[in-house]
PDB file of C-alpha atoms in Angstrom:
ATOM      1  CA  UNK A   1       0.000   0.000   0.000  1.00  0.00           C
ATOM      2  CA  UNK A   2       2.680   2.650   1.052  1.00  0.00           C
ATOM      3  CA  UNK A   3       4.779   1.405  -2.091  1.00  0.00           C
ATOM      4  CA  UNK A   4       1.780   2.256  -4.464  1.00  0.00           C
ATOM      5  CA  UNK A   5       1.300   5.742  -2.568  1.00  0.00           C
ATOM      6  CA  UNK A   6       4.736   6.787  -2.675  1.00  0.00           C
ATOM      7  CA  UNK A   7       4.761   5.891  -6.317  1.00  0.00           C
ATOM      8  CA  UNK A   8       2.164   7.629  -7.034  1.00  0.00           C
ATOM      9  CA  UNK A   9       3.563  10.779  -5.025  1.00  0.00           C
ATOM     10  CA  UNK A  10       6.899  10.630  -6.957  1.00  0.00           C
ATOM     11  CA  UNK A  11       4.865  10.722 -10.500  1.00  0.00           C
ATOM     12  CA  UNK A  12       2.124  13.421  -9.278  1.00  0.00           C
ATOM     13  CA  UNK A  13       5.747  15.308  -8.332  1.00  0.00           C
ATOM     14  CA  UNK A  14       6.960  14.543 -11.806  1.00  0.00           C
ATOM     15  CA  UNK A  15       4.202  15.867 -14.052  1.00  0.00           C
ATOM     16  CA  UNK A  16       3.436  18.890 -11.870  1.00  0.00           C
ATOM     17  CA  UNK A  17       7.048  19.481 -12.773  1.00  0.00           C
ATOM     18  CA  UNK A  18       7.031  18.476 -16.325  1.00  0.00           C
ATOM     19  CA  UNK A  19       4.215  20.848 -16.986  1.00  0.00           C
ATOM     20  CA  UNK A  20       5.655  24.168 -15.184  1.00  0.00           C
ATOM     21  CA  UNK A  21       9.236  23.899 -17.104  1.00  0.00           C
ATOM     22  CA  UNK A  22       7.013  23.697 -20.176  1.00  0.00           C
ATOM     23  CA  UNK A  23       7.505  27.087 -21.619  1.00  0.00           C
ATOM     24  CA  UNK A  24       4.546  28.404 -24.418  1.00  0.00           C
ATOM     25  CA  UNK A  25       6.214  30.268 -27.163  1.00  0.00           C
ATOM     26  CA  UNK A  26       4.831  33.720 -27.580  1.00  0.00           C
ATOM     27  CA  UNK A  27       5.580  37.285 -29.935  1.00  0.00           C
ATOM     28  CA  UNK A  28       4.930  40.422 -30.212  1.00  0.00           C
ATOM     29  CA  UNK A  29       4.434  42.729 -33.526  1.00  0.00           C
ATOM     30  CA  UNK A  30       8.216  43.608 -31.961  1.00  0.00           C
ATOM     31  CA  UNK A  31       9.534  40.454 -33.178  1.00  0.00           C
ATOM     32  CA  UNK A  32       7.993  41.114 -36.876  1.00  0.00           C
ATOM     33  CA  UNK A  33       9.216  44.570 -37.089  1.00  0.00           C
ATOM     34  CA  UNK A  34      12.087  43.711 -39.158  1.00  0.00           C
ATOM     35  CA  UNK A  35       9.912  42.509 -42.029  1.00  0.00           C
ATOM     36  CA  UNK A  36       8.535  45.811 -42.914  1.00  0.00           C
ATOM     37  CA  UNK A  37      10.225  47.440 -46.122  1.00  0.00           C
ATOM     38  CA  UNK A  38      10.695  46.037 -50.090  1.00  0.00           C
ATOM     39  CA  UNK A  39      12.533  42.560 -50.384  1.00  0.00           C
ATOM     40  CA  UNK A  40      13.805  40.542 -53.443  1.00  0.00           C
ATOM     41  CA  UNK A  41      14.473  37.031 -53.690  1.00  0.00           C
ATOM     42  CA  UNK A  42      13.413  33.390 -54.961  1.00  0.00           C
ATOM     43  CA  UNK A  43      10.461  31.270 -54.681  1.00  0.00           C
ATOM     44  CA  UNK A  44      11.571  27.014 -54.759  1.00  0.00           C
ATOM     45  CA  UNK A  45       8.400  25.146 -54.443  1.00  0.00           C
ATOM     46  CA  UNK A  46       9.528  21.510 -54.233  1.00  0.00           C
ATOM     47  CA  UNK A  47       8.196  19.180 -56.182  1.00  0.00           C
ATOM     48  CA  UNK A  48       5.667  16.403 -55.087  1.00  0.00           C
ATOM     49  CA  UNK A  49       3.663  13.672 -56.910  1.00  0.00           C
ATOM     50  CA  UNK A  50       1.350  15.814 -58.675  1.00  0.00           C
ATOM     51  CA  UNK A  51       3.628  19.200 -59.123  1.00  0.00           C
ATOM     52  CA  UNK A  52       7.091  19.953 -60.720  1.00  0.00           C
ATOM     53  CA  UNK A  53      10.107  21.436 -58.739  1.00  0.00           C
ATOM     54  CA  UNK A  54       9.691  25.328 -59.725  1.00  0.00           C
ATOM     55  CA  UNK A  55      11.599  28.692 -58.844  1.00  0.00           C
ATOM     56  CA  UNK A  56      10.951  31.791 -59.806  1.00  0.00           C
ATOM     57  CA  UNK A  57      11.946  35.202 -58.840  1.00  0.00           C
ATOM     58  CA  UNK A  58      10.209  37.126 -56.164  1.00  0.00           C
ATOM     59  CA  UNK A  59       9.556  40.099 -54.374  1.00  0.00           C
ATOM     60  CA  UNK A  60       7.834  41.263 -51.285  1.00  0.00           C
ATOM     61  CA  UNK A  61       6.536  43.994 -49.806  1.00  0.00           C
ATOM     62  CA  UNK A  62       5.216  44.217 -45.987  1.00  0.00           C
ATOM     63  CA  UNK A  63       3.850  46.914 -44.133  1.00  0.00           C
ATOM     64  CA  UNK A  64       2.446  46.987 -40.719  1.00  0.00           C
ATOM     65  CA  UNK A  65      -1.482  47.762 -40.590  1.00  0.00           C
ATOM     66  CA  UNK A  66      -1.409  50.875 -38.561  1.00  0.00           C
ATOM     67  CA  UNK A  67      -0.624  50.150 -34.868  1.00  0.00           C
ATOM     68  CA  UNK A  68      -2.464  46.675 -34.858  1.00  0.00           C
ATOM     69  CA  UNK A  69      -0.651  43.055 -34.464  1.00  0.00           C
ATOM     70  CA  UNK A  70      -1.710  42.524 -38.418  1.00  0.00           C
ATOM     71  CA  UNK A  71       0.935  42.727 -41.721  1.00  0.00           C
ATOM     72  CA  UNK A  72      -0.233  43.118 -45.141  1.00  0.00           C
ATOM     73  CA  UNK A  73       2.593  40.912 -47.345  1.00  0.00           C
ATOM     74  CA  UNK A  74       2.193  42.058 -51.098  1.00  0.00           C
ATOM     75  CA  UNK A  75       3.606  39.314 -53.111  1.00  0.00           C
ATOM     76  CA  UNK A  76       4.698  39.952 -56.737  1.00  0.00           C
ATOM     77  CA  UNK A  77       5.867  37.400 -58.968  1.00  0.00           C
ATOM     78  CA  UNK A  78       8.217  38.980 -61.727  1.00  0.00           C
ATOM     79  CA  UNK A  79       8.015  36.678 -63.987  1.00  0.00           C
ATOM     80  CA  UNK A  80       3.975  35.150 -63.369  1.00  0.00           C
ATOM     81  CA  UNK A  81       2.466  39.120 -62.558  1.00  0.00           C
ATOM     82  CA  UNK A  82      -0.909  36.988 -63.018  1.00  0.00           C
ATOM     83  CA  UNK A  83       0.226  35.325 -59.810  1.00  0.00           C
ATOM     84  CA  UNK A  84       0.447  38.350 -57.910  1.00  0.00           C
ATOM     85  CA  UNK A  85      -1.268  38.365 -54.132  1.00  0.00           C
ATOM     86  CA  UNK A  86      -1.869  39.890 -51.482  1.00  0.00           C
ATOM     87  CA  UNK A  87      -2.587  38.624 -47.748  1.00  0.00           C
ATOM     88  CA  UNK A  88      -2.558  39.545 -44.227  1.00  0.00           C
ATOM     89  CA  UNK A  89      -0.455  37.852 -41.714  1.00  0.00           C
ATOM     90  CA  UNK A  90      -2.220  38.072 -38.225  1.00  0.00           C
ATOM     91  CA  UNK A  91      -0.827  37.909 -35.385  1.00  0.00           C
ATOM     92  CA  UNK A  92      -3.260  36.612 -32.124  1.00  0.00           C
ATOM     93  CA  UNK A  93      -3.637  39.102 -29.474  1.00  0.00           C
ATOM     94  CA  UNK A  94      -2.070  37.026 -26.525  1.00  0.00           C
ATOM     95  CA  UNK A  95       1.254  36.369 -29.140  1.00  0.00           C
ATOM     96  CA  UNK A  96       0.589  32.458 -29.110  1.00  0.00           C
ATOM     97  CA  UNK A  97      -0.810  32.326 -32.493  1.00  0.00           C
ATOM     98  CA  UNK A  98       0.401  33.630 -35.830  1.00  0.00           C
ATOM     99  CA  UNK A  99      -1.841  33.111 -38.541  1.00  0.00           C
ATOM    100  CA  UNK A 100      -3.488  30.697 -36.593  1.00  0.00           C
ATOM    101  CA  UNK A 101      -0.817  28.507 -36.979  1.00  0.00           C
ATOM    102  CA  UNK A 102       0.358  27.731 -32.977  1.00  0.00           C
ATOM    103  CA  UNK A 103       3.823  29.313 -32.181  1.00  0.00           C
ATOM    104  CA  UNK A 104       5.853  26.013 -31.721  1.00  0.00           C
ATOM    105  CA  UNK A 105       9.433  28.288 -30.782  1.00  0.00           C
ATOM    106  CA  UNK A 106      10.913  31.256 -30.696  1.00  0.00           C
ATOM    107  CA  UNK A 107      14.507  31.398 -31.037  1.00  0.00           C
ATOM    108  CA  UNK A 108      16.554  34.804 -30.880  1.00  0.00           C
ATOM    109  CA  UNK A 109      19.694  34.323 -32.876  1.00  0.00           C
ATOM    110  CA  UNK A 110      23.250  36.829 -33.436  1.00  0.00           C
ATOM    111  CA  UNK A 111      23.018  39.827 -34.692  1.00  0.00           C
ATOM    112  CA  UNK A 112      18.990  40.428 -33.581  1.00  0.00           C
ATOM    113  CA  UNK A 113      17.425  38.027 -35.913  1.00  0.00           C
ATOM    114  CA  UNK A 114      14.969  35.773 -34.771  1.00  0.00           C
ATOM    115  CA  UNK A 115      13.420  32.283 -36.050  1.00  0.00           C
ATOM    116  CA  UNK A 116       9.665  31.595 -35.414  1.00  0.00           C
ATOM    117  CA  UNK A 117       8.239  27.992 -36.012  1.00  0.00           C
ATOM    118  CA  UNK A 118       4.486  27.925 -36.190  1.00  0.00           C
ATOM    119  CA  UNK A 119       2.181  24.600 -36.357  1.00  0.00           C
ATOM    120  CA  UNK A 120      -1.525  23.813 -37.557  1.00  0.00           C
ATOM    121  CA  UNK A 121      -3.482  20.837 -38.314  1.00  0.00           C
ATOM    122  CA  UNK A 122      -4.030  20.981 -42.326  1.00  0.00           C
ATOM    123  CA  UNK A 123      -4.535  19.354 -45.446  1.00  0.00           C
ATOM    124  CA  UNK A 124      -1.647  18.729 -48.182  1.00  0.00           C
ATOM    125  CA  UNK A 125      -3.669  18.845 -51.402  1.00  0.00           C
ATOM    126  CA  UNK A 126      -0.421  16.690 -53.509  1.00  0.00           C
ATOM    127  CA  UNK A 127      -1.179  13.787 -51.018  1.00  0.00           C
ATOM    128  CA  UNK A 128      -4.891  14.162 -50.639  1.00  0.00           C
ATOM    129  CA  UNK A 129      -4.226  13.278 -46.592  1.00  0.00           C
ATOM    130  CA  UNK A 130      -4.345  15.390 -43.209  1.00  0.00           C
ATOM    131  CA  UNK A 131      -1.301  16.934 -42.188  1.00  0.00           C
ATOM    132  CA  UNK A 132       0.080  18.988 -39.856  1.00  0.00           C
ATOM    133  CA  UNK A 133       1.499  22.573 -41.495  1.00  0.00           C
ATOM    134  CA  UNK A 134       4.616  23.770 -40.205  1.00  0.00           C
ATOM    135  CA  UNK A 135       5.787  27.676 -41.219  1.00  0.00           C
ATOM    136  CA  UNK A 136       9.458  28.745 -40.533  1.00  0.00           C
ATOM    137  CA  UNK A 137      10.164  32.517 -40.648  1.00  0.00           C
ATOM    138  CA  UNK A 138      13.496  33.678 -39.883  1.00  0.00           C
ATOM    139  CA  UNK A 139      13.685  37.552 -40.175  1.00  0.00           C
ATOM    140  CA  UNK A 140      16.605  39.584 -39.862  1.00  0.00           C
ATOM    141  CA  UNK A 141      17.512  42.846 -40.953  1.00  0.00           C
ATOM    142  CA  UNK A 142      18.829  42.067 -44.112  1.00  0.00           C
ATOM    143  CA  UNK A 143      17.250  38.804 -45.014  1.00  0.00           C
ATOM    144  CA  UNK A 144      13.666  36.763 -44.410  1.00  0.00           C
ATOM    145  CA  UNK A 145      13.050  33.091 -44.965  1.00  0.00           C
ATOM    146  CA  UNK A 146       9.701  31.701 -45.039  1.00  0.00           C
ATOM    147  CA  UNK A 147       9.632  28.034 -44.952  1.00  0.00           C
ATOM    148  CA  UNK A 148       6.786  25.926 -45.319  1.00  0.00           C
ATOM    149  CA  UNK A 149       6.605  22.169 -44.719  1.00  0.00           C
ATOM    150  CA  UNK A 150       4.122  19.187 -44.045  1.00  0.00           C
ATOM    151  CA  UNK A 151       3.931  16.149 -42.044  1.00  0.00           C
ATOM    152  CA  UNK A 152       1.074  13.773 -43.629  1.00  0.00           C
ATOM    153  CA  UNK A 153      -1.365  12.081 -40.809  1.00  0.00           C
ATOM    154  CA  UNK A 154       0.537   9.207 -39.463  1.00  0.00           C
ATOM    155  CA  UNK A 155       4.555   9.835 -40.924  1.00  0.00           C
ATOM    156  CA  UNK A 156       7.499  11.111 -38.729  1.00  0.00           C
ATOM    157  CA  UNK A 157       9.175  12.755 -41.823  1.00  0.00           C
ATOM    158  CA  UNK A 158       8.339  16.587 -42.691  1.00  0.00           C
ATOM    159  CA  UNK A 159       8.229  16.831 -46.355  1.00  0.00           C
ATOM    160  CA  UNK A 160       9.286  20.281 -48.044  1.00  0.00           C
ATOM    161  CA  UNK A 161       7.044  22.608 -49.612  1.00  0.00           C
ATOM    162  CA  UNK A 162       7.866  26.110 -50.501  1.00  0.00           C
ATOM    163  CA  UNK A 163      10.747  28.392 -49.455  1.00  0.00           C
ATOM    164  CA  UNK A 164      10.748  31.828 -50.267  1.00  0.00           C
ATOM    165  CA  UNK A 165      14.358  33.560 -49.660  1.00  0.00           C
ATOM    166  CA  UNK A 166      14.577  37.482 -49.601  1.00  0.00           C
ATOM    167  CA  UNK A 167      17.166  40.007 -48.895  1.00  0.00           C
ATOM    168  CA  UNK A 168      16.276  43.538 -48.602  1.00  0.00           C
ATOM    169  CA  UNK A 169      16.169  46.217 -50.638  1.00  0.00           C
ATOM    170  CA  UNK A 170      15.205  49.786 -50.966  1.00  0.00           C
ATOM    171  CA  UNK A 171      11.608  50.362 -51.882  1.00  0.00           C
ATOM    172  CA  UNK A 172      10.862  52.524 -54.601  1.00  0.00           C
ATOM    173  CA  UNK A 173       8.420  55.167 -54.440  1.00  0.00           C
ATOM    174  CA  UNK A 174       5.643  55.328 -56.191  1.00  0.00           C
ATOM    175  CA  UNK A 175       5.073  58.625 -57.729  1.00  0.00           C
TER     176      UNK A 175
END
């Protein structure tokens, strides 16, 4: 009897533990200041069993909706301008969500750059199968990586998607 109580002590001990040094990932419209400005790069969308490998050039520009937690990304597409979009990147108001994608890590790296992992259940469309989404942005002053990858219901691996890679630039004026 004691045996099974003190047992049972040692792994109520252990999970109250466990879940305190569990720390939940969380940013502010701080740690997405850097992305604001003009940026030029590459798209490489990997290919999968109904799609090609394909890159093409690419630039970017983000600006910060007033005050608010919310980015619009304008996405141009040199050489597909019929591909052109634009989209909003939200940011939750607690900092635990990004667009509604769970923020898996935050990582603060040299030189002020950080690296933000986000997670959310999904569908991949080239496997016709539930996955789990995984986004990658690591934004620095000079550069920004978005990374996108999938994990199909049931596999360990993470299977590549899209990676854009910018580096800034100066943004021209429209007159």
């Amino acid at each position: 009897m004691y045996i099974k109580v003190f047992f049972a002590s040692i792994f109520a001990i252990l999970t109250i533990y466990s879940v305190v040094a569990q720390k939940v990932a969380v940013i502010s419209a701080v740690d997405l200041k850097n992305l604001n400005g003009c940026w030029q790069g590459t798209l490489n969308y990997s290919g999968t069993i109904i799609r090609k490998p394909y890159t093409t050039t690419a630039e970017l520009v983000v600006k910060q909706i007033g005050n608010s937690n919310n980015f619009e990304f304008s996405h141009i597409y040199t050489k597909d301008p019929g591909e052109n979009v634009v989209d909003t990147v939200r940011l939750s108001r607690d900092g635990r969500k990004l667009n509604d994608g769970t923020i898996k890590s935050k990582r603060n790296t040299s030189g002020g750059n950080v690296e933000i992992i986000t997670e959310v259940l999904g569908f991949d469309h080239d496997n016709n199968k539930a996955a789990i989404i995984r986004q990658t942005y690591s934004i620095g002053k000079r550069f920004y990586i978005y990374k996108k990858q999938v994990q199909l219901a049931g596999q360990i691996d993470w299977l590549d998607r899209q990676e854009f890679k910018y580096i800034s630039k100066p943004c021209l004026s429209k007159s």
